[in-house]
Amino acid sequence: MKISYLSTFYPFRGGIAQFNALLLKELSKENTTKAFTFRRQYPELLFPGKSQMVHPNDNAEVVDSIRCLDTIDPISYYQTAKHISVFHPELNIMKFWMPFFAPSLGTVARKIRKINCKNIAILDNVIPHEKRIGDIALTKYFLNSCDGFVVMSQTVKNDLLSLKPNAKYIELEHPIYNQFEAKIAREEALAKLKLSPDKKYLLFFGFIRKYKGLDILIQAMKHLPEDIELIVAGEVYGSFDDYRKAIDTNKVADRVHLFNNYIGDNEVHIYFSAADVCVLPYRSATQSGITSIAYNFDMPLIATNTGSLSEAITTYNAGIMVEEITPKAIASAINDFYASDISQYKSGIQKFKDIANWEYFANGILKLYSEL
């Protein structure tokens, strides 16, 4: 079967590009595929990070893609549809995570329907974490351009059905991110990060955005024993000033270790080898790709019980859920984690890994296509 995949690919960086590259690789084993990506993904003025593009030291998966779609140039929407139509796919896959992309992706999807091509969207979010006027109208425009949907959490499924009650969908677990270098000895990882081996380490990993609650975790540090320290690894979206203020106000600067830059694939294993547990102190969530990185390294999670985070944690006994999104509640859960038999979480993580692989995910998409 011919499959086009319109989304973020190399040379763009980030978890979505990584997801797309791994899924495309799996789909290409049994199908003829072609990747289409952006000429311009976000205008620089609207992009809160340091760079949208891969750096030489990122060690990213190189994908041969056609760069044709400009999100703020409507002429490119029609040009992209033409590029895809020339390939003449039977199935077109898109990734959707915020309403900003609805006009470009939705218009292309509508155009290629004319060549009898089905559109399936993988939905990271339907209702965005950071809401703006017009979000619902834009999202509906995109949803109505698609024939089927892949959701990876109950929360996203419910949001989808609230806006499109008759949606045809399949619910699949988010696959494990397994493209990284292998885990190394804890002592070696700590030496690379110039951290003491005599401490216990929590890990906050990934892009730093307000809804992810890093400030709450920083406040929780003052309620924890002195031998528990925090590694913060990831690029900040916007300003770090509020987090710096929280560190100073709570007098934990000597226990919070900052690595505030984009973490390339060749470095990820170092942070997950150094820490004991990954903490997701989110204010809101659907699912999180960080879960699939942590489980790749057999690392349990401590997460606030928001959105559908519990589905990948409680269901598999792969960590601890925090019922209140407060510093004291998070600190209490961290203390409970260190007081427990940490090895108990490993079997649950393995159960998740046995299910959530890229072959399973690709087969789920093809099953949905056969039902459309």
Short mmCIF file of C-alpha atoms in Angstrom, two decimals:
data_model
loop_
_atom_site.label_atom_id
_atom_site.label_comp_id
_atom_site.label_asym_id
_atom_site.label_seq_id
_atom_site.Cartn_x
_atom_site.Cartn_y
_atom_site.Cartn_z
CA MET A 1 0.00 0.00 0.00
CA LYS A 2 1.10 3.57 -0.65
CA ILE A 3 1.20 5.74 2.50
CA SER A 4 2.02 9.43 2.71
CA TYR A 5 2.96 10.88 6.09
CA LEU A 6 2.52 14.64 6.49
CA SER A 7 4.01 15.94 9.72
CA THR A 8 7.21 17.08 11.42
CA PHE A 9 10.31 15.28 10.19
CA TYR A 10 14.05 15.89 10.04
CA PRO A 11 15.52 18.53 9.91
CA PHE A 12 13.03 19.60 12.61
CA ARG A 13 13.87 18.49 16.13
CA GLY A 14 11.85 17.28 19.11
CA GLY A 15 9.76 14.38 20.33
CA ILE A 16 7.12 14.64 17.60
CA ALA A 17 9.75 14.42 14.87
CA GLN A 18 11.25 11.42 16.67
CA PHE A 19 7.85 9.73 16.95
CA ASN A 20 7.17 10.26 13.25
CA ALA A 21 10.57 8.94 12.18
CA LEU A 22 10.19 5.73 14.19
CA LEU A 23 6.63 5.09 12.97
CA LEU A 24 7.55 5.83 9.35
CA LYS A 25 10.43 3.36 9.62
CA GLU A 26 8.05 0.64 10.81
CA LEU A 27 5.40 1.38 8.19
CA SER A 28 8.06 1.30 5.45
CA LYS A 29 8.83 -2.36 6.14
CA GLU A 30 5.67 -3.54 4.38
CA ASN A 31 4.45 -0.47 2.50
CA THR A 32 5.62 2.17 0.04
CA THR A 33 5.90 5.35 2.06
CA LYS A 34 6.81 8.98 1.48
CA ALA A 35 7.34 11.68 4.12
CA PHE A 36 6.17 15.27 3.64
CA THR A 37 7.10 18.00 6.09
CA PHE A 38 7.19 21.72 6.68
CA ARG A 39 9.12 24.41 4.90
CA ARG A 40 8.19 26.51 7.91
CA GLN A 41 6.66 24.89 10.98
CA TYR A 42 6.29 27.92 13.25
CA PRO A 43 7.15 31.55 12.51
CA GLU A 44 10.19 32.38 14.67
CA LEU A 45 8.14 35.03 16.46
CA LEU A 46 5.71 32.37 17.74
CA PHE A 47 8.29 29.72 18.64
CA PRO A 48 9.15 29.89 22.37
CA GLY A 49 12.23 27.63 22.25
CA LYS A 50 15.77 28.28 21.07
CA SER A 51 15.65 26.42 17.76
CA GLN A 52 13.19 24.36 15.74
CA MET A 53 15.94 22.70 13.74
CA VAL A 54 18.28 19.80 14.37
CA HIS A 55 21.78 20.69 15.52
CA PRO A 56 24.81 18.66 14.37
CA ASN A 57 25.24 17.12 17.85
CA ASP A 58 21.58 16.02 18.17
CA ASN A 59 22.26 12.67 16.48
CA ALA A 60 18.70 12.73 15.12
CA GLU A 61 17.14 10.15 12.80
CA VAL A 62 17.62 11.45 9.25
CA VAL A 63 14.43 11.11 7.21
CA ASP A 64 14.25 11.74 3.48
CA SER A 65 11.24 14.07 3.34
CA ILE A 66 9.79 16.63 0.95
CA ARG A 67 9.71 20.07 2.59
CA CYS A 68 6.64 21.74 1.13
CA LEU A 69 4.16 22.98 3.76
CA ASP A 70 4.35 26.49 5.23
CA THR A 71 1.82 26.87 8.05
CA ILE A 72 1.25 30.59 7.37
CA ASP A 73 1.30 30.49 3.56
CA PRO A 74 -2.04 29.25 2.18
CA ILE A 75 -0.59 28.86 -1.31
CA SER A 76 1.68 26.14 0.10
CA TYR A 77 -1.36 24.21 1.31
CA TYR A 78 -2.41 23.63 -2.30
CA GLN A 79 1.16 22.97 -3.41
CA THR A 80 1.55 20.36 -0.70
CA ALA A 81 -1.71 18.69 -1.69
CA LYS A 82 -0.41 18.54 -5.25
CA HIS A 83 2.90 16.98 -4.15
CA ILE A 84 1.02 14.30 -2.22
CA SER A 85 -1.46 13.73 -5.05
CA VAL A 86 1.38 13.03 -7.49
CA PHE A 87 2.51 10.24 -5.13
CA HIS A 88 -1.13 9.01 -5.15
CA PRO A 89 -1.32 7.41 -1.68
CA GLU A 90 -4.20 5.30 -0.48
CA LEU A 91 -3.61 6.48 3.10
CA ASN A 92 -2.32 9.78 4.45
CA ILE A 93 -1.19 10.00 8.09
CA MET A 94 -0.88 13.24 10.04
CA LYS A 95 0.10 14.10 13.62
CA PHE A 96 -2.01 16.75 15.37
CA TRP A 97 -1.10 18.43 18.63
CA MET A 98 -2.36 22.04 18.54
CA PRO A 99 -4.99 24.13 16.72
CA PHE A 100 -2.33 26.28 15.05
CA PHE A 101 -1.82 23.46 12.53
CA ALA A 102 -5.52 23.01 11.72
CA PRO A 103 -5.73 25.32 8.68
CA SER A 104 -2.67 23.92 6.92
CA LEU A 105 -3.15 20.23 7.66
CA GLY A 106 -6.94 20.39 7.35
CA THR A 107 -6.83 22.05 3.95
CA VAL A 108 -4.31 19.56 2.57
CA ALA A 109 -6.37 16.65 3.88
CA ARG A 110 -9.52 17.97 2.20
CA LYS A 111 -7.74 18.36 -1.13
CA ILE A 112 -6.23 14.87 -1.23
CA ARG A 113 -9.56 13.25 -0.45
CA LYS A 114 -10.33 13.92 -4.12
CA ILE A 115 -7.83 11.20 -5.12
CA ASN A 116 -9.69 8.69 -2.94
CA CYS A 117 -7.08 8.95 -0.15
CA LYS A 118 -8.12 8.30 3.45
CA ASN A 119 -6.77 10.63 6.15
CA ILE A 120 -5.88 9.25 9.58
CA ALA A 121 -4.75 11.66 12.30
CA ILE A 122 -2.70 10.65 15.33
CA LEU A 123 -3.98 12.95 18.06
CA ASP A 124 -1.58 14.02 20.79
CA ASN A 125 -4.13 16.56 22.01
CA VAL A 126 -7.58 17.70 20.93
CA ILE A 127 -8.11 20.37 23.59
CA PRO A 128 -4.77 22.21 23.98
CA HIS A 129 -3.03 22.66 27.35
CA GLU A 130 -2.71 26.41 26.79
CA LYS A 131 -6.12 27.54 25.51
CA ARG A 132 -6.77 30.45 23.14
CA ILE A 133 -9.84 32.01 21.49
CA GLY A 134 -10.75 30.12 18.32
CA ASP A 135 -9.16 26.81 19.36
CA ILE A 136 -12.37 24.78 19.15
CA ALA A 137 -13.38 26.12 15.72
CA LEU A 138 -9.91 25.43 14.31
CA THR A 139 -9.78 21.94 15.81
CA LYS A 140 -13.21 21.07 14.42
CA TYR A 141 -12.05 22.20 10.98
CA PHE A 142 -9.16 19.75 11.20
CA LEU A 143 -11.16 16.87 12.66
CA ASN A 144 -13.76 17.17 9.91
CA SER A 145 -11.05 16.77 7.29
CA CYS A 146 -10.09 13.32 8.62
CA ASP A 147 -11.60 9.89 8.16
CA GLY A 148 -10.14 8.18 11.22
CA PHE A 149 -8.17 8.90 14.36
CA VAL A 150 -5.59 7.31 16.64
CA VAL A 151 -5.81 8.29 20.30
CA MET A 152 -3.32 7.30 22.98
CA SER A 153 -5.33 8.08 26.11
CA GLN A 154 -8.86 8.10 27.48
CA THR A 155 -8.66 11.88 27.90
CA VAL A 156 -7.94 12.50 24.22
CA LYS A 157 -10.62 9.99 23.22
CA ASN A 158 -13.21 11.84 25.33
CA ASP A 159 -12.12 15.20 23.91
CA LEU A 160 -12.36 13.83 20.37
CA LEU A 161 -15.86 12.47 20.91
CA SER A 162 -17.00 15.71 22.55
CA LEU A 163 -16.22 17.54 19.30
CA LYS A 164 -16.92 14.74 16.81
CA PRO A 165 -19.29 12.19 18.37
CA ASN A 166 -19.33 9.93 15.31
CA ALA A 167 -15.52 9.77 14.98
CA LYS A 168 -14.01 6.46 13.91
CA TYR A 169 -10.97 5.84 16.07
CA ILE A 170 -8.63 3.31 17.59
CA GLU A 171 -6.98 3.65 21.00
CA LEU A 172 -3.35 2.52 21.16
CA GLU A 173 -0.60 2.77 23.76
CA HIS A 174 2.12 5.34 23.01
CA PRO A 175 5.06 3.24 21.76
CA ILE A 176 8.37 3.09 23.59
CA TYR A 177 11.04 5.48 22.35
CA ASN A 178 13.85 3.00 21.78
CA GLN A 179 16.22 4.93 19.53
CA PHE A 180 18.59 6.00 22.29
CA GLU A 181 21.97 4.67 23.34
CA ALA A 182 21.91 1.94 25.99
CA LYS A 183 21.77 2.69 29.69
CA ILE A 184 25.17 3.01 31.38
CA ALA A 185 26.33 2.49 34.97
CA ARG A 186 24.94 5.02 37.43
CA GLU A 187 28.40 6.05 38.59
CA GLU A 188 29.54 6.65 35.01
CA ALA A 189 26.48 8.75 34.23
CA LEU A 190 26.89 10.84 37.39
CA ALA A 191 30.55 11.39 36.59
CA LYS A 192 29.60 12.70 33.14
CA LEU A 193 27.14 15.12 34.77
CA LYS A 194 29.67 16.01 37.50
CA LEU A 195 27.30 14.96 40.26
CA SER A 196 27.99 13.17 43.53
CA PRO A 197 27.28 9.41 43.68
CA ASP A 198 26.32 9.78 47.36
CA LYS A 199 22.94 11.38 46.62
CA LYS A 200 19.55 10.19 45.39
CA TYR A 201 18.37 11.84 42.17
CA LEU A 202 14.97 12.79 40.79
CA LEU A 203 14.69 13.61 37.08
CA PHE A 204 12.52 16.24 35.43
CA PHE A 205 13.03 15.72 31.70
CA GLY A 206 11.85 17.42 28.52
CA PHE A 207 10.70 20.82 27.34
CA ILE A 208 9.93 23.10 30.29
CA ARG A 209 6.47 24.63 29.96
CA LYS A 210 4.17 26.09 32.61
CA TYR A 211 1.61 23.27 32.50
CA LYS A 212 4.34 20.73 33.30
CA GLY A 213 4.68 22.07 36.85
CA LEU A 214 8.44 22.25 37.35
CA ASP A 215 7.91 25.13 39.80
CA ILE A 216 5.74 22.84 41.96
CA LEU A 217 8.46 20.18 42.00
CA ILE A 218 11.08 22.79 42.94
CA GLN A 219 8.88 23.87 45.87
CA ALA A 220 8.56 20.20 46.88
CA MET A 221 12.34 19.95 47.28
CA LYS A 222 12.28 21.92 50.54
CA HIS A 223 10.05 19.20 52.05
CA LEU A 224 12.47 16.40 51.15
CA PRO A 225 15.58 15.06 52.92
CA GLU A 226 18.86 16.75 52.07
CA ASP A 227 20.20 13.64 50.30
CA ILE A 228 17.49 13.84 47.61
CA GLU A 229 18.42 16.12 44.71
CA LEU A 230 16.82 17.09 41.41
CA ILE A 231 18.17 16.96 37.86
CA VAL A 232 16.34 19.28 35.44
CA ALA A 233 17.19 18.35 31.85
CA GLY A 234 15.50 20.17 29.00
CA GLU A 235 15.04 23.39 27.10
CA VAL A 236 12.79 26.05 28.57
CA TYR A 237 9.94 27.44 26.47
CA GLY A 238 9.84 31.12 27.34
CA SER A 239 11.67 32.53 30.37
CA PHE A 240 13.33 30.60 33.19
CA ASP A 241 12.97 33.54 35.59
CA ASP A 242 10.02 32.12 37.58
CA TYR A 243 11.82 28.81 38.07
CA ARG A 244 15.00 30.57 39.17
CA LYS A 245 12.94 32.60 41.64
CA ALA A 246 11.38 29.38 43.02
CA ILE A 247 14.84 27.85 43.43
CA ASP A 248 16.13 30.89 45.31
CA THR A 249 12.99 31.45 47.40
CA ASN A 250 12.95 27.83 48.57
CA LYS A 251 16.74 27.84 49.15
CA VAL A 252 17.38 24.66 47.16
CA ALA A 253 19.95 25.95 44.65
CA ASP A 254 22.57 23.47 45.89
CA ARG A 255 20.16 20.56 45.33
CA VAL A 256 18.71 21.47 41.92
CA HIS A 257 21.06 20.74 39.01
CA LEU A 258 20.16 22.55 35.80
CA PHE A 259 20.89 21.30 32.29
CA ASN A 260 18.67 23.79 30.49
CA ASN A 261 19.33 22.99 26.87
CA TYR A 262 17.83 20.71 24.24
CA ILE A 263 18.95 17.16 25.07
CA GLY A 264 20.07 15.36 21.89
CA ASP A 265 19.31 11.68 21.37
CA ASN A 266 22.96 10.83 22.02
CA GLU A 267 22.75 12.35 25.54
CA VAL A 268 19.36 11.14 26.77
CA HIS A 269 20.70 7.85 28.17
CA ILE A 270 23.06 9.73 30.51
CA TYR A 271 20.25 11.45 32.43
CA PHE A 272 18.09 8.33 32.67
CA SER A 273 21.10 6.33 33.86
CA ALA A 274 21.90 8.86 36.58
CA ALA A 275 18.46 9.24 38.21
CA ASP A 276 16.31 6.88 40.27
CA VAL A 277 12.88 8.05 39.16
CA CYS A 278 11.31 10.45 36.65
CA VAL A 279 8.82 12.95 38.08
CA LEU A 280 5.89 14.41 36.09
CA PRO A 281 4.39 17.15 38.33
CA TYR A 282 1.97 18.24 35.59
CA ARG A 283 -0.86 20.72 36.14
CA SER A 284 -2.66 19.24 33.11
CA ALA A 285 -1.98 16.39 30.73
CA THR A 286 -3.35 14.01 28.16
CA GLN A 287 -0.60 11.42 27.89
CA SER A 288 3.14 12.09 27.97
CA GLY A 289 5.90 10.97 25.63
CA ILE A 290 8.27 11.19 28.61
CA THR A 291 6.61 8.04 29.93
CA SER A 292 7.78 6.16 26.85
CA ILE A 293 11.33 7.44 27.25
CA ALA A 294 11.48 6.55 30.95
CA TYR A 295 10.16 3.04 30.38
CA ASN A 296 12.72 2.46 27.67
CA PHE A 297 15.33 2.83 30.43
CA ASP A 298 13.26 0.79 32.92
CA MET A 299 12.74 3.90 35.04
CA PRO A 300 9.58 4.21 37.16
CA LEU A 301 7.50 7.38 37.33
CA ILE A 302 5.98 9.62 39.96
CA ALA A 303 3.19 11.66 38.37
CA THR A 304 0.28 13.86 39.35
CA ASN A 305 -3.08 12.25 38.67
CA THR A 306 -4.16 14.52 35.84
CA GLY A 307 -5.41 13.69 32.36
CA SER A 308 -4.66 10.07 31.54
CA LEU A 309 -1.19 9.75 33.04
CA SER A 310 -2.44 7.01 35.36
CA GLU A 311 -3.31 4.75 32.42
CA ALA A 312 0.35 4.04 31.69
CA ILE A 313 1.41 4.01 35.36
CA THR A 314 -1.26 2.65 37.72
CA THR A 315 -2.50 0.10 35.19
CA TYR A 316 0.95 -1.48 35.07
CA ASN A 317 2.12 -0.71 38.64
CA ALA A 318 5.01 1.18 37.09
CA GLY A 319 5.19 4.06 39.56
CA ILE A 320 3.26 6.25 42.00
CA MET A 321 0.39 8.64 41.34
CA VAL A 322 0.02 11.88 43.31
CA GLU A 323 -3.61 12.81 43.99
CA GLU A 324 -3.04 16.49 44.85
CA ILE A 325 -1.03 18.84 42.66
CA THR A 326 0.80 20.46 45.57
CA PRO A 327 4.45 20.56 46.70
CA LYS A 328 3.71 18.64 49.92
CA ALA A 329 1.77 15.89 48.13
CA ILE A 330 4.55 15.45 45.56
CA ALA A 331 7.17 15.38 48.31
CA SER A 332 5.16 12.75 50.20
CA ALA A 333 4.96 10.55 47.09
CA ILE A 334 8.72 10.88 46.57
CA ASN A 335 9.35 9.82 50.17
CA ASP A 336 6.98 6.87 49.68
CA PHE A 337 8.89 5.89 46.56
CA TYR A 338 12.22 5.74 48.33
CA ALA A 339 10.67 3.84 51.25
CA SER A 340 9.24 1.19 48.89
CA ASP A 341 10.83 -1.77 47.14
CA ILE A 342 11.78 0.02 43.91
CA SER A 343 12.32 -3.29 42.08
CA GLN A 344 8.55 -3.95 42.20
CA TYR A 345 8.02 -1.42 39.40
CA LYS A 346 10.31 -3.16 36.92
CA SER A 347 7.89 -5.99 36.07
CA GLY A 348 5.10 -3.49 35.38
CA ILE A 349 7.33 -1.49 33.08
CA GLN A 350 8.22 -4.67 31.20
CA LYS A 351 4.52 -5.47 30.70
CA PHE A 352 4.06 -2.07 29.09
CA LYS A 353 7.13 -2.55 26.90
CA ASP A 354 5.85 -5.94 25.75
CA ILE A 355 2.73 -4.24 24.36
CA ALA A 356 3.77 -0.77 23.26
CA ASN A 357 6.13 -1.23 20.34
CA TRP A 358 6.17 0.37 16.89
CA GLU A 359 4.99 -2.77 15.07
CA TYR A 360 1.91 -2.91 17.29
CA PHE A 361 1.22 0.78 16.64
CA ALA A 362 1.68 0.55 12.87
CA ASN A 363 -0.56 -2.53 12.69
CA GLY A 364 -3.22 -0.65 14.66
CA ILE A 365 -3.23 2.16 12.10
CA LEU A 366 -3.51 -0.30 9.22
CA LYS A 367 -6.36 -2.10 10.99
CA LEU A 368 -8.21 1.21 11.35
CA TYR A 369 -7.61 1.97 7.65
CA SER A 370 -9.09 -1.39 6.65
CA GLU A 371 -12.26 -0.50 8.58
CA LEU A 372 -12.73 2.91 6.98
#
